[in-house]
Coordinates of C-alpha atoms in Angstrom, one line a residue:
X266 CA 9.9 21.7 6.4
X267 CA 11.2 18.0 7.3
X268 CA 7.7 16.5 6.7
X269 CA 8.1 18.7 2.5
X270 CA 11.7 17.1 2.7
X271 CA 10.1 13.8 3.5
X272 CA 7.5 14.1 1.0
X273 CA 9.5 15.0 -1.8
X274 CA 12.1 11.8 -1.3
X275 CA 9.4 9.6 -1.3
X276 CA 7.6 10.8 -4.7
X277 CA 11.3 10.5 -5.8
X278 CA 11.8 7.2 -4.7
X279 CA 8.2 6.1 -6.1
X280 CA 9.1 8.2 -9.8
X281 CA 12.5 6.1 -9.7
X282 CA 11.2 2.7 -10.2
X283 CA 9.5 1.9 -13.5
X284 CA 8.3 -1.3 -12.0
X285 CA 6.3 -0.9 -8.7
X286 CA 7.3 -4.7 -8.3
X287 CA 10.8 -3.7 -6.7
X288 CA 9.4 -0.7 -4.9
X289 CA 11.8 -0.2 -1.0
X290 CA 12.2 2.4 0.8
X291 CA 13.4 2.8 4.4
X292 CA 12.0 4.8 7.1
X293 CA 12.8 5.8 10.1
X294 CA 10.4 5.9 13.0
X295 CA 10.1 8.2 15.7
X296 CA 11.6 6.1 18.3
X297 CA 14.7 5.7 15.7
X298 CA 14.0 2.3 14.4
X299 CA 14.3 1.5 10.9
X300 CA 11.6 0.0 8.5
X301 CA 11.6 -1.1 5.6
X302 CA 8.1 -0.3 3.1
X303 CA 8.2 -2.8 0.1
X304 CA 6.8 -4.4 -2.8
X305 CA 5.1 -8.0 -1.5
X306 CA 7.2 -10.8 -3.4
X307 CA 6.1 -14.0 -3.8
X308 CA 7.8 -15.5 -0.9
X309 CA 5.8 -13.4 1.5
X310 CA 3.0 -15.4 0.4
X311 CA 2.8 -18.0 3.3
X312 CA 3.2 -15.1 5.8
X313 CA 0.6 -12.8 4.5
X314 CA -1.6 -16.1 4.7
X315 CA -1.4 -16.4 7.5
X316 CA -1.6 -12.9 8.9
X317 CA -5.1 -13.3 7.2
X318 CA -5.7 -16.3 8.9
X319 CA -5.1 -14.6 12.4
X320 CA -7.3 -12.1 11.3
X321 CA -10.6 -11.3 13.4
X322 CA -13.8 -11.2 10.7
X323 CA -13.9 -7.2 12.4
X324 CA -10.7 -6.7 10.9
X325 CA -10.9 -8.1 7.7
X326 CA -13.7 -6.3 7.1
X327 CA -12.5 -2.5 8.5
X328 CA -9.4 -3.4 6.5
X329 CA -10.7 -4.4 3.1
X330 CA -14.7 -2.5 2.9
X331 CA -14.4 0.8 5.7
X332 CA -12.9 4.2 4.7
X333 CA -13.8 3.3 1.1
X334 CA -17.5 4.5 1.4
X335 CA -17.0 7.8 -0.9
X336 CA -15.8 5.8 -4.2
X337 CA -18.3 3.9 -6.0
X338 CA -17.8 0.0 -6.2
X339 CA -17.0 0.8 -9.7
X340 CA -14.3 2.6 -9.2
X341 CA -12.8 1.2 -6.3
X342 CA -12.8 -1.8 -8.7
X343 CA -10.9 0.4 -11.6
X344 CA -8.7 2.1 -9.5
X345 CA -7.8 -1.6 -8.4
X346 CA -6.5 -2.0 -12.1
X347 CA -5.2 0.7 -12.7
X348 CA -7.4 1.6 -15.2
X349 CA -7.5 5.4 -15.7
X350 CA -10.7 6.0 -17.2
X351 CA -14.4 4.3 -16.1
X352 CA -16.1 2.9 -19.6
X353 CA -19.9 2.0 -19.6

């Protein structure tokens, strides 16, 4: 039951913040380390840049376009948003 224990902390943690924009949690890996899952803030900027930068086009694309292929362009564009409902 660790991986239910697990589960349910982390739909805690997520219910617990009303704005996603301070979302943190810390995890611990298998090999013990600690990590640290956050909200991006604006002085991540320059290093997400240039993450992207270092990027192969292969990547980018198998980041950003694969593993999507079941949702409509639509609503991959909604669920974006956050909009809830699709209007025509």
């Amino acid at each position: 039951m660790p991986g239910a224990q697990k589960q349910q902390r982390k739909l805690r943690s997520v219910a617990a913040v009303d704005d996603l924009s301070h979302y943190s949690v810390i995890e611990r890996l298998r090999d013990g380390r600690t990590l640290e899952i956050r909200a991006l803030l604006p002085g991540d900027r320059v290093g997400v840049l240039a993450a992207i930068d270092h990027s192969s086009a292969q990547s980018l694309y198998r980041r950003l376009f694969l593993g999507r292929s079941a949702a409509s362009p639509t609503r991959r564009l909604c669920s974006c948003l956050r909009w809830t409902s699709l209007t025509t």
